[in-house]
Coordinates of N, CA, C and O and ligand atoms in Angstrom, one line a residue:
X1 N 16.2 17.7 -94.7 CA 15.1 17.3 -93.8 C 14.9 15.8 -93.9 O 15.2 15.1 -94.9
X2 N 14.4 15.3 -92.9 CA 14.3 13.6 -93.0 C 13.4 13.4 -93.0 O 12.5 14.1 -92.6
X3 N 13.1 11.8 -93.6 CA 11.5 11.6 -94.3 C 10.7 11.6 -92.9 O 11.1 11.5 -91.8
X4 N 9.5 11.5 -93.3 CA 8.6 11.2 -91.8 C 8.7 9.5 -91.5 O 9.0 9.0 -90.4
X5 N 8.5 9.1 -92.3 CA 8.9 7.4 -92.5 C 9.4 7.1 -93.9 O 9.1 7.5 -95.0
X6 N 10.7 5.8 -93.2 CA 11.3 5.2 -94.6 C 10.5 3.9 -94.6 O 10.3 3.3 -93.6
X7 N 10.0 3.3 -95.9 CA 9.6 2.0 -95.9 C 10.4 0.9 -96.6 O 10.9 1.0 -97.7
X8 N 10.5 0.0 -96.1 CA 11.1 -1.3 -96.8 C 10.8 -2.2 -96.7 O 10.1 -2.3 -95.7
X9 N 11.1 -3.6 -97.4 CA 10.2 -4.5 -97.3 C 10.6 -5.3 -99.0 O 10.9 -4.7 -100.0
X10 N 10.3 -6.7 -98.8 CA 10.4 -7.8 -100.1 C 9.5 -7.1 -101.3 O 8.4 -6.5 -101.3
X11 N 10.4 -7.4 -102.2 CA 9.2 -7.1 -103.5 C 7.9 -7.7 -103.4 O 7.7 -8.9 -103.1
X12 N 6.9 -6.5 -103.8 CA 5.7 -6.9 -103.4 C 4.9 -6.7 -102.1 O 3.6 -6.8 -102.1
X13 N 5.7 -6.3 -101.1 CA 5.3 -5.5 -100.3 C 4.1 -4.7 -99.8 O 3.3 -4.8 -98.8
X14 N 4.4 -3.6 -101.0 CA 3.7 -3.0 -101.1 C 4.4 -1.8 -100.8 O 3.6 -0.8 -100.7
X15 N 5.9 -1.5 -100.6 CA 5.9 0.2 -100.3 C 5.5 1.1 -101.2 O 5.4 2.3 -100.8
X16 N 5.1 0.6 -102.7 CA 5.2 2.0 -103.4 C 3.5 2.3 -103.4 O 3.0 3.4 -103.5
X17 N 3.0 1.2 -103.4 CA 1.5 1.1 -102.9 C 1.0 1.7 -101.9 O 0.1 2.5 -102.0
X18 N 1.6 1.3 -100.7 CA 1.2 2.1 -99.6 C 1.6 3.4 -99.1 O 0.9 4.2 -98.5
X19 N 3.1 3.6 -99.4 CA 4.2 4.5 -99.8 C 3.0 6.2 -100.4 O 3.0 7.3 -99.9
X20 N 2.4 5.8 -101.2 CA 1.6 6.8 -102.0 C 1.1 7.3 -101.6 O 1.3 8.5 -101.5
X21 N -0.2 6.2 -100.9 CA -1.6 6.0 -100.0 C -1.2 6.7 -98.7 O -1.9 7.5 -98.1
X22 N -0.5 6.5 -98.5 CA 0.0 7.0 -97.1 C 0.5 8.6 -96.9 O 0.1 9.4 -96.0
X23 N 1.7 8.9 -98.0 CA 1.9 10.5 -98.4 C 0.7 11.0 -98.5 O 0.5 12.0 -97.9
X24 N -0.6 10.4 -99.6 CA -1.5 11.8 -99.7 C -2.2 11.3 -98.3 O -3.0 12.2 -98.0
X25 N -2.2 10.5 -97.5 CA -3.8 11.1 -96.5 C -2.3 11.6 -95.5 O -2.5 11.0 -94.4
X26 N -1.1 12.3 -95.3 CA -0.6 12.8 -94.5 C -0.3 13.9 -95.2 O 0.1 14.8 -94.5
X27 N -0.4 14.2 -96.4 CA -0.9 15.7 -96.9 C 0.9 15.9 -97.2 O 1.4 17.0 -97.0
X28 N 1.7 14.7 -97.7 CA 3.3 15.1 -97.7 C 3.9 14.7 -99.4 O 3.2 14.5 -100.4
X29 N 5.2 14.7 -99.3 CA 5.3 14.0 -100.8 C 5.8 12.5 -100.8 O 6.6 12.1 -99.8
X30 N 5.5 11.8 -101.7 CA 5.4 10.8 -101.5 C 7.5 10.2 -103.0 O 7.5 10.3 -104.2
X31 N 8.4 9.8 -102.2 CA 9.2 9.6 -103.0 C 9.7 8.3 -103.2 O 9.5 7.7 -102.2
X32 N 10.4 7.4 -104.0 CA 10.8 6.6 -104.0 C 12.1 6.0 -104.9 O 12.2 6.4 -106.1
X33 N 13.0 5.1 -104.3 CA 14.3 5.4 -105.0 C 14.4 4.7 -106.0 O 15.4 4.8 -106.7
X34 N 13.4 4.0 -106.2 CA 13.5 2.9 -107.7 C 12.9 4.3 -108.7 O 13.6 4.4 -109.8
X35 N 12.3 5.0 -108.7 CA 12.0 6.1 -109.4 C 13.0 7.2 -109.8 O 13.1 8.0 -110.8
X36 N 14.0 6.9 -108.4 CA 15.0 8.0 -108.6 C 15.8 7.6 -109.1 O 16.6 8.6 -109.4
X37 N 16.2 6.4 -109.5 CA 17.3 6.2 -110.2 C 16.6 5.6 -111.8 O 17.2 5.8 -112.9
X38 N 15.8 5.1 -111.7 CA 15.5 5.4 -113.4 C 15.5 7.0 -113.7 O 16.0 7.4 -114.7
X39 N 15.0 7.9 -112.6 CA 15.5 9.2 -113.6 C 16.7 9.4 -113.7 O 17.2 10.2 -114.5
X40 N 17.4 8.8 -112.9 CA 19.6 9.2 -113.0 C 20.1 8.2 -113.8 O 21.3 8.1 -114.1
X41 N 19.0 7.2 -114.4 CA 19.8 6.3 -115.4 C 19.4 6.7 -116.8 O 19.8 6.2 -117.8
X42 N 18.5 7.5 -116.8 CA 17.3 7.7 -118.1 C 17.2 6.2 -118.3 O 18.0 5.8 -119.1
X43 N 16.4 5.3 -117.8 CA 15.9 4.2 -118.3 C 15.4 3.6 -117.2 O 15.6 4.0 -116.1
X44 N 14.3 2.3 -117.6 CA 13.9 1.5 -116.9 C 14.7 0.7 -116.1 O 15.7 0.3 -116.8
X45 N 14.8 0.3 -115.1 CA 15.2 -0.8 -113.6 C 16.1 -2.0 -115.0 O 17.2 -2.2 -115.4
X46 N 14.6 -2.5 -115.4 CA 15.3 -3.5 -116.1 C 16.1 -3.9 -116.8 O 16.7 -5.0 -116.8
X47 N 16.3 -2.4 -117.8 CA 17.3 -2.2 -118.9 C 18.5 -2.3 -118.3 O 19.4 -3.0 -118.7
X48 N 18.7 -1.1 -116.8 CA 20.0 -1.2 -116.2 C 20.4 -2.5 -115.7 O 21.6 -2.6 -115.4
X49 N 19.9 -3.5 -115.4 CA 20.0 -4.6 -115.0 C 20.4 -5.6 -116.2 O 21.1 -6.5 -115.8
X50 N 20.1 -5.5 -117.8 CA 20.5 -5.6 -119.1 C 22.2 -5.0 -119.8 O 23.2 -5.5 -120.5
X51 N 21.9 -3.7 -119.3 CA 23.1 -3.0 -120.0 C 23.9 -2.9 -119.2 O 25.0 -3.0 -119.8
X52 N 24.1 -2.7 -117.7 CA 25.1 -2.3 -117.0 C 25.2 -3.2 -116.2 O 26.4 -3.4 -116.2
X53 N 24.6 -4.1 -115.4 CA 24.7 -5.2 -114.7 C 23.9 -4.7 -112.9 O 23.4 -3.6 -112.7
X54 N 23.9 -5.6 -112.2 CA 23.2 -5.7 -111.0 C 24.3 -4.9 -109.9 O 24.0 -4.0 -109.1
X55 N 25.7 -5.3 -110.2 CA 26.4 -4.1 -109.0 C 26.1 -3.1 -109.7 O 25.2 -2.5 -109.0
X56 N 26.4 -2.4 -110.7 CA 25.9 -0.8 -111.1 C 24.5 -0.5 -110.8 O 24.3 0.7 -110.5
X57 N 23.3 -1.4 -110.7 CA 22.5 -0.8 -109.9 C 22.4 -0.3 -109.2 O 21.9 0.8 -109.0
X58 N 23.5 -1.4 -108.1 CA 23.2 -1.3 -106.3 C 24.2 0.0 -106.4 O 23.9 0.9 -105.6
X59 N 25.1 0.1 -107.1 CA 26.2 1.5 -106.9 C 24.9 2.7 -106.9 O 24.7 3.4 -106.0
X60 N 24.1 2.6 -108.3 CA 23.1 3.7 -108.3 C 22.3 3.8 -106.7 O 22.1 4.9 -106.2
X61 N 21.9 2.8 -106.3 CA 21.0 3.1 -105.6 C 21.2 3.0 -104.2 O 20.2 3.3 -103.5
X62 N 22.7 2.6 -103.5 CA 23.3 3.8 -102.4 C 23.2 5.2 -102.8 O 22.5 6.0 -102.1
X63 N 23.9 5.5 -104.2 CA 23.4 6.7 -104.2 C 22.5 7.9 -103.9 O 22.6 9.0 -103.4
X64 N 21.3 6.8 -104.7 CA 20.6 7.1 -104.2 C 19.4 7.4 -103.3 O 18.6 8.3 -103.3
X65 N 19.5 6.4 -102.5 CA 19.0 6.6 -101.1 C 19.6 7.2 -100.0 O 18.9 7.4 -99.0
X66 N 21.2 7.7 -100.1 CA 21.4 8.3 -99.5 C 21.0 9.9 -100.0 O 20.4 10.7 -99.2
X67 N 21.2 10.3 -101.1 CA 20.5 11.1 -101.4 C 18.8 11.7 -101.1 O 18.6 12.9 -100.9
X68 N 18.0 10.7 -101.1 CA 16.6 10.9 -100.7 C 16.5 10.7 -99.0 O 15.7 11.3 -98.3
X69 N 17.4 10.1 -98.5 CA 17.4 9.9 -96.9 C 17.9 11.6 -96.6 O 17.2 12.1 -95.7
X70 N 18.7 12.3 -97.0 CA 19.2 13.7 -97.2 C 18.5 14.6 -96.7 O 18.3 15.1 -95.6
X71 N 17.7 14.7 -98.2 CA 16.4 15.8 -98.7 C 14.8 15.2 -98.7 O 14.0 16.0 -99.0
X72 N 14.3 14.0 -98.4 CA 13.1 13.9 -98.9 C 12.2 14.3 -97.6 O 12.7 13.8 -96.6
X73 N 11.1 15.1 -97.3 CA 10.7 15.4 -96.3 C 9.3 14.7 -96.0 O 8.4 15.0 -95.1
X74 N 9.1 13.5 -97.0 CA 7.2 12.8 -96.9 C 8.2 11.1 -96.5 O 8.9 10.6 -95.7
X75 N 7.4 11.1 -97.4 CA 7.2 9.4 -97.1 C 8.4 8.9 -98.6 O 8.5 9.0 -99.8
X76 N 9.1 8.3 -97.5 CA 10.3 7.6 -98.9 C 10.2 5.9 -98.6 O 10.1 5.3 -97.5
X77 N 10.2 5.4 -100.2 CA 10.3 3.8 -100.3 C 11.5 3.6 -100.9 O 11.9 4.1 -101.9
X78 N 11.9 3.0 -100.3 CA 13.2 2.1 -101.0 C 13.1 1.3 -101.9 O 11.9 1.2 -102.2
X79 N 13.6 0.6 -102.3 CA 14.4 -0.8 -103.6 C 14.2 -1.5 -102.4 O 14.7 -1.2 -101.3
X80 N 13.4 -2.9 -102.7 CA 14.0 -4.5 -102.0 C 14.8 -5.0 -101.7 O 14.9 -5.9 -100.9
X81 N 15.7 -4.3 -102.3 CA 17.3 -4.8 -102.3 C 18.3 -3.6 -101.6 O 19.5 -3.7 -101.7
X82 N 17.7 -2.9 -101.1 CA 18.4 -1.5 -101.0 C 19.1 -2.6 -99.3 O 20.2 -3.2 -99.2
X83 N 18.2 -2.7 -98.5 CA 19.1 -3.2 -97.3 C 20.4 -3.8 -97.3 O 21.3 -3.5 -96.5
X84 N 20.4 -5.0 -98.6 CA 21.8 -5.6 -98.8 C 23.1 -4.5 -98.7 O 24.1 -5.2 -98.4
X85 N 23.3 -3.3 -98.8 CA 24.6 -2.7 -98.5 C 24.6 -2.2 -96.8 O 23.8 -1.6 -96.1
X86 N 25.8 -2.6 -96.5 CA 25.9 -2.1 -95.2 C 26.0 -0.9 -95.4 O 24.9 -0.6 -94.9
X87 N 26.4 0.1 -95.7 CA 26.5 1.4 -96.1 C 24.6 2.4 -96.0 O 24.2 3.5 -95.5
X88 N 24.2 1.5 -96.5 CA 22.6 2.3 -96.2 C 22.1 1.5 -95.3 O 21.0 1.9 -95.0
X89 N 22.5 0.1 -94.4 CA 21.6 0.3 -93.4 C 22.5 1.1 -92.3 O 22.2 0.9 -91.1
X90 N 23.3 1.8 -92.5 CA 24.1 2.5 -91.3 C 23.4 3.8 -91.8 O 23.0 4.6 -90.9
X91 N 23.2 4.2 -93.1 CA 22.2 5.4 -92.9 C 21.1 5.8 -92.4 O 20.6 6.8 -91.9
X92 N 20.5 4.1 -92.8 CA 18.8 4.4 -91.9 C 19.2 4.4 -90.4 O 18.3 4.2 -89.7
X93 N 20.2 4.5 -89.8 CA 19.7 4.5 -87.9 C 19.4 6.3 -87.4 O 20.0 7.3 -87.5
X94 N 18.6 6.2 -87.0 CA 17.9 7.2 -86.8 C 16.9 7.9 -87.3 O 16.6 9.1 -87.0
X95 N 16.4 6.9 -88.3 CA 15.2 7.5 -89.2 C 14.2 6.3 -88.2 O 14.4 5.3 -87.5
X96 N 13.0 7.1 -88.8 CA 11.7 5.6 -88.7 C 11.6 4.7 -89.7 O 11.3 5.1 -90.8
X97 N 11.7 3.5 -89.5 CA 12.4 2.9 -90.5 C 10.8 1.7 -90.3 O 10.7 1.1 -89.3
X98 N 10.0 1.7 -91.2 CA 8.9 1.0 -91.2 C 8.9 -0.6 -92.2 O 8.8 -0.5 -93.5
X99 N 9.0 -1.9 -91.6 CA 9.1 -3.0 -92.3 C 7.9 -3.2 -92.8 O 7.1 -3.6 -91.9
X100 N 7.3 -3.2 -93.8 CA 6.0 -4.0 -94.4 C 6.6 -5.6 -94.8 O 7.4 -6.1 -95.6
X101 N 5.9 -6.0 -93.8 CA 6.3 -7.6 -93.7 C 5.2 -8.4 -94.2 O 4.1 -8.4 -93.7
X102 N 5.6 -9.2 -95.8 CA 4.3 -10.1 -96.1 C 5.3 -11.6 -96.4 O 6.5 -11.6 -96.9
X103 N 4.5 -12.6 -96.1 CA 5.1 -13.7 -96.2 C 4.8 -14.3 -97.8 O 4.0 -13.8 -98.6
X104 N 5.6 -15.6 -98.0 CA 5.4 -15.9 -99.6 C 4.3 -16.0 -100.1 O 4.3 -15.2 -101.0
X105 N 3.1 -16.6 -99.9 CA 1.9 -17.1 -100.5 C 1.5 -15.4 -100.9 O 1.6 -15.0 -102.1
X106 N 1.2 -14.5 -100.0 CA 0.7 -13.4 -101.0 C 1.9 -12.4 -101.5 O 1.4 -11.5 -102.2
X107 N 3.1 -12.3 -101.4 CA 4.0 -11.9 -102.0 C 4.5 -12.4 -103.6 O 5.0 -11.8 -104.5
X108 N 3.9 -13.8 -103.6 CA 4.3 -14.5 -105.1 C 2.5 -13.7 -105.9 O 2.3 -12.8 -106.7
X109 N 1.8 -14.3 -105.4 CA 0.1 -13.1 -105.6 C 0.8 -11.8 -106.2 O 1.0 -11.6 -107.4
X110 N 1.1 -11.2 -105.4 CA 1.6 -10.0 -105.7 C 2.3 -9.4 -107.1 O 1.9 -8.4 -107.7
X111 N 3.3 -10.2 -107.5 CA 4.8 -9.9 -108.3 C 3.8 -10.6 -109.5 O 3.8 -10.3 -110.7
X112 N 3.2 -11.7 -108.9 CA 2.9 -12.5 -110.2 C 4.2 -12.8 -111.0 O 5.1 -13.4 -110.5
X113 N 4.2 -12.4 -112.2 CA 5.3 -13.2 -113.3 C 6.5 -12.2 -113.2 O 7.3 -12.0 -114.2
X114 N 6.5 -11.5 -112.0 CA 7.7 -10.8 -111.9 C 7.7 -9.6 -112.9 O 8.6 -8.8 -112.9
X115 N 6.8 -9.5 -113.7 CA 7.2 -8.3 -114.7 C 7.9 -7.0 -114.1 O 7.6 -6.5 -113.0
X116 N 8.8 -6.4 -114.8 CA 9.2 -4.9 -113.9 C 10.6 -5.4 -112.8 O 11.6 -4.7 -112.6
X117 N 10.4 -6.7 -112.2 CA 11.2 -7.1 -111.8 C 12.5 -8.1 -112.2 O 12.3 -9.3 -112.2
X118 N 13.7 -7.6 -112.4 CA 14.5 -8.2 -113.3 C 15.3 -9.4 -112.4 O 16.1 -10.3 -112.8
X119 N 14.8 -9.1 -110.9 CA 15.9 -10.2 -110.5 C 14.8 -12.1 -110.5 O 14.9 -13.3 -110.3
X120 N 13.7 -10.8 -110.7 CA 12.0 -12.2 -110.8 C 12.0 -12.6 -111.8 O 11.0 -13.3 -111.8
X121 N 12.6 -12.6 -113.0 CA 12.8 -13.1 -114.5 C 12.1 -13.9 -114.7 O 11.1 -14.1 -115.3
X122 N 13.3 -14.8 -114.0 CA 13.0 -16.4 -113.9 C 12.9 -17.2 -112.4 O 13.8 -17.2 -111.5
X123 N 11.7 -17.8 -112.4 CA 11.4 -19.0 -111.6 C 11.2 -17.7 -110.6 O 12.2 -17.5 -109.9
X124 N 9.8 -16.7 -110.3 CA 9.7 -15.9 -109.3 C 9.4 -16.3 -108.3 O 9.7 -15.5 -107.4
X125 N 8.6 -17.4 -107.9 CA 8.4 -18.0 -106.3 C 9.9 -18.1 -105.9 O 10.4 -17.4 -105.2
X126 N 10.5 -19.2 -106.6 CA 11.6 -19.9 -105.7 C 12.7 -18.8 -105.5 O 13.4 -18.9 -104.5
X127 N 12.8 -17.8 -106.5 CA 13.8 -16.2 -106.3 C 13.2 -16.0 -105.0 O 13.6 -16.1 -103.9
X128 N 12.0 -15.5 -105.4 CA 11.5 -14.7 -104.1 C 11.8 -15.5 -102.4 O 12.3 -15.0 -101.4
X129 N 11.4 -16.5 -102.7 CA 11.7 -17.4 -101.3 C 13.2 -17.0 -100.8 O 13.4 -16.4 -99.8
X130 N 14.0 -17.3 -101.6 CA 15.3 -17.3 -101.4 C 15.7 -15.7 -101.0 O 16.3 -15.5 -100.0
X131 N 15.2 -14.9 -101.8 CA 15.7 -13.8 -101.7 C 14.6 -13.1 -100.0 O 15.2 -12.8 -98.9
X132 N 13.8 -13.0 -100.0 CA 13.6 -13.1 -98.4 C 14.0 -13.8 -97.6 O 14.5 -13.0 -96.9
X133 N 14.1 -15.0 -97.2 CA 15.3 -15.8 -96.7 C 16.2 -14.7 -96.3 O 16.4 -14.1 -95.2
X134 N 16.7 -14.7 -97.6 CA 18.3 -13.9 -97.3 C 18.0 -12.7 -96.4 O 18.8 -12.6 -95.4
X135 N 16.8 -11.4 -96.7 CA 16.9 -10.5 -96.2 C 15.5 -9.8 -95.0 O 15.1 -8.7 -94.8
X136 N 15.2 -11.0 -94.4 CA 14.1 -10.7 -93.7 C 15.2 -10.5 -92.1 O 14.6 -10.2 -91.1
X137 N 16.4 -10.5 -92.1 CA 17.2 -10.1 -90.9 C 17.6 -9.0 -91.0 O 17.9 -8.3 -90.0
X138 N 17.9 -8.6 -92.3 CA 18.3 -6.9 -92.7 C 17.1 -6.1 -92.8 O 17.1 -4.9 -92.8
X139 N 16.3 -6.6 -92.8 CA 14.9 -5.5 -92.8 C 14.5 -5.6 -91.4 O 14.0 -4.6 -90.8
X140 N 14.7 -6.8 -90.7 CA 14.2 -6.5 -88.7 C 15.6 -5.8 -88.4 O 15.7 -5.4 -87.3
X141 N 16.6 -5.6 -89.1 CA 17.8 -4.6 -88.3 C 17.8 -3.2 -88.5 O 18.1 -2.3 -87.7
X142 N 17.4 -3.1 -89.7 CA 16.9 -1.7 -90.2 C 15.6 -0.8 -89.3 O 15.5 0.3 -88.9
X143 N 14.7 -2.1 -89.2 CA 13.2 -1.3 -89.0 C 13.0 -1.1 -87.5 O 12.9 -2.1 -86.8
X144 N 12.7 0.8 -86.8 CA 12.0 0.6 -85.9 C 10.6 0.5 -85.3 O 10.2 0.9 -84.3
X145 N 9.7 -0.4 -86.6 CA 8.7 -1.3 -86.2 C 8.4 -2.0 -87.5 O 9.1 -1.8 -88.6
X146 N 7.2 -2.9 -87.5 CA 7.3 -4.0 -88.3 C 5.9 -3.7 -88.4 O 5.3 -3.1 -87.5
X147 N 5.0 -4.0 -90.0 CA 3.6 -3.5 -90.0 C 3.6 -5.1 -90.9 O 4.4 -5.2 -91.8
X148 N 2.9 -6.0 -90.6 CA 2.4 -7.0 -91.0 C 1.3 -6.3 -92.5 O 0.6 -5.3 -92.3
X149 N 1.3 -7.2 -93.9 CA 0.9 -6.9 -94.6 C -0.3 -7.6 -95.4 O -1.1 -7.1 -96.2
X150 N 0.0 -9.3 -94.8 CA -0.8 -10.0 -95.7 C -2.2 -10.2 -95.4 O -2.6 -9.9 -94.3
X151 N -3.1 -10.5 -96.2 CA -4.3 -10.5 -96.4 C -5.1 -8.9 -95.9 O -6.3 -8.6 -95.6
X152 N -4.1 -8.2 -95.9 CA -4.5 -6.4 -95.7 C -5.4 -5.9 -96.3 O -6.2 -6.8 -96.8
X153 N -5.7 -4.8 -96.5 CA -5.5 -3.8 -98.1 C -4.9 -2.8 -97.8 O -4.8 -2.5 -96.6
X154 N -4.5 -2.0 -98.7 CA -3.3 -1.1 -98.4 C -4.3 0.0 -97.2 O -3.6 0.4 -96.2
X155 N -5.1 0.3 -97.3 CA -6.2 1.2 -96.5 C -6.0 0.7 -94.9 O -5.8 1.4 -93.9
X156 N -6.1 -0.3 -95.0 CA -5.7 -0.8 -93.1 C -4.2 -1.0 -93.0 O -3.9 -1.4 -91.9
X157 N -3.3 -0.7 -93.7 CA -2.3 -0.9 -93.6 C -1.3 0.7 -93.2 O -0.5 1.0 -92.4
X158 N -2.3 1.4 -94.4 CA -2.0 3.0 -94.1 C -2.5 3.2 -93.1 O -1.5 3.4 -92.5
X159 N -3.4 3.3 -92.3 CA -3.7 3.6 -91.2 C -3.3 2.9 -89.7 O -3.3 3.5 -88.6
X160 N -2.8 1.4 -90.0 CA -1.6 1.4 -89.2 C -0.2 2.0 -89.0 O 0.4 2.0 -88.0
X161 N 0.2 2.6 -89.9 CA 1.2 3.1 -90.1 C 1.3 4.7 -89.3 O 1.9 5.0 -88.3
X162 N 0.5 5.3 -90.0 CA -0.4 6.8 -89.5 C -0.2 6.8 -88.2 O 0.5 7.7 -87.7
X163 N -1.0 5.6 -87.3 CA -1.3 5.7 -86.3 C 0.5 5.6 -84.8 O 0.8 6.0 -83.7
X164 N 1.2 4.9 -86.0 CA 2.9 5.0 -85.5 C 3.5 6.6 -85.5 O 4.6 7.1 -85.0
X165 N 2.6 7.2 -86.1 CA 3.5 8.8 -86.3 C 3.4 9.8 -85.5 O 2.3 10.3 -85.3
X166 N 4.3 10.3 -85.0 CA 3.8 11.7 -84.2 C 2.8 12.7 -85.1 O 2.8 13.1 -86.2
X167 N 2.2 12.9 -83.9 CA 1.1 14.0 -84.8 C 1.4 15.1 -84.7 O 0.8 16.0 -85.2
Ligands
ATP1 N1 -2.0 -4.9 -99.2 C1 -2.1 -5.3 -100.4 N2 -3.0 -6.2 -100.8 C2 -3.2 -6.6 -102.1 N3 -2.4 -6.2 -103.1 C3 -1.4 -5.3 -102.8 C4 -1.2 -4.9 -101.5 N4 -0.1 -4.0 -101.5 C5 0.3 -4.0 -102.8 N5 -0.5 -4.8 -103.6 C6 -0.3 -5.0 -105.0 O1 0.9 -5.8 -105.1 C7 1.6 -5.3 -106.3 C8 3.0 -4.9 -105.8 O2 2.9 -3.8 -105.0 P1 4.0 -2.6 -104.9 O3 4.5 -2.4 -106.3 O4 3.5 -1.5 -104.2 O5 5.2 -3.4 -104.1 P2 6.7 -2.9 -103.8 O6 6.9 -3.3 -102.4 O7 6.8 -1.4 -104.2 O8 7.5 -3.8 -104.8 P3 9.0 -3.5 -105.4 O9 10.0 -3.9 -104.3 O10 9.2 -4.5 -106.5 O11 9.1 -2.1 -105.8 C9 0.8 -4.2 -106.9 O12 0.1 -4.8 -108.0 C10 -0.1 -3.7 -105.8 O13 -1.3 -3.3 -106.3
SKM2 O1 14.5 -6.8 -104.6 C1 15.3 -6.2 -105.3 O2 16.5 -6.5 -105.3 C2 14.8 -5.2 -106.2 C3 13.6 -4.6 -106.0 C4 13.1 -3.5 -106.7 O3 12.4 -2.6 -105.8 C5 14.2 -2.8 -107.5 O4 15.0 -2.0 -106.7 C6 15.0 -3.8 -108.3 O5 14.2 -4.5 -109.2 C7 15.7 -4.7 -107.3
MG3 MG1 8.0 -0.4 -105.5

């Protein structure tokens, strides 16, 4: 079964934030693949990013989003990073594929000192810059629609979203 909406978007975003907020007021489940692959690694994001390196991530997490793109039937969020494989954005075509789009000044707010985030270690503004840079053309190729996020709160955000869904 396919999710009702996939979300994606720069760290900080907010998919797993709104991701949540959004599954419970549509009464669905709420899943996410940074979750799913700490349970397929038994460990934290960070540690695999430590012990195994950054491509065995991304191997993990084609995995598993093609996996959750499969079976998840609510609301699924992706990894920030999940767009970079051509391989999963050829999976998202035909899903609703929702961009939460926030620009740097409240996206660096957000991550703050990057904790949790291993590619934000070091120096997380100028990473983050760069790394949206890089992927704000894979997230407009992926998504079919774009939900602006900054100066939001996730409550007007979810209910833009909602309002995109067949009822
Ligand atoms: N619209 C918003 N306004 C203010 N703060 C927000 C908003 N959305 C999320 N946040 C806050 O920003 C932080 C990052 O949010 P969240 O973890 O949901 O982002 P994410 O897109 O899932 O990031 P990642 O790609 O790293 O998983 C959290 O502390 C969250 O409470
Ligand atoms: O932006 C990224 O590349 C990442 C974002 C997080 O959601 C995690 O998937 C991981 O920390 C990598
Ligand atoms: Mg998240």
């Amino acid at each position: 079964m396919a999710p009702v909406v996939v979300l994606v978007g720069a760290p900080g975003c907010g998919k797993s934030t709104v991701g949540e907020a959004l599954a419970t007021a549509l009464g669905v489940e709420f899943r996410d693949t940074d979750t799913d692959i700490e349970r397929m690694a038994g460990k934290p994001i960070p540690e695999i990013f430590i012990d195994e390196g950054e491509e065995h991530f991304r191997t993990l997490e084609r995995a598993a989003v093609a996996a959750a793109l499969a079976a998840s039937p609510g609301v699924l969020a992706l990894g920030g990073g999940a767009v970079l494989a051509e391989e999963t954005r050829a999976a998202l075509v035909g899903h609703r594929v929702v961009h939460l789009s926030v620009e740097l000044p409240d996206a660096v707010k957000r991550v703050g000192l990057g904790a949790g985030r291993p590619l934000l270690a070091i120096n997380p503004r100028a990473t983050l810059k760069h790394l949206m840079d890089q992927r704000r053309p894979l997230y407009a190729e992926v998504a079919t629609a774009t939900v602006a996020t900054d100066g939001r709160t996730p409550a007007e955000i979810v209910a833009e979203i909602a309002a995109l869904l067949p009822r």
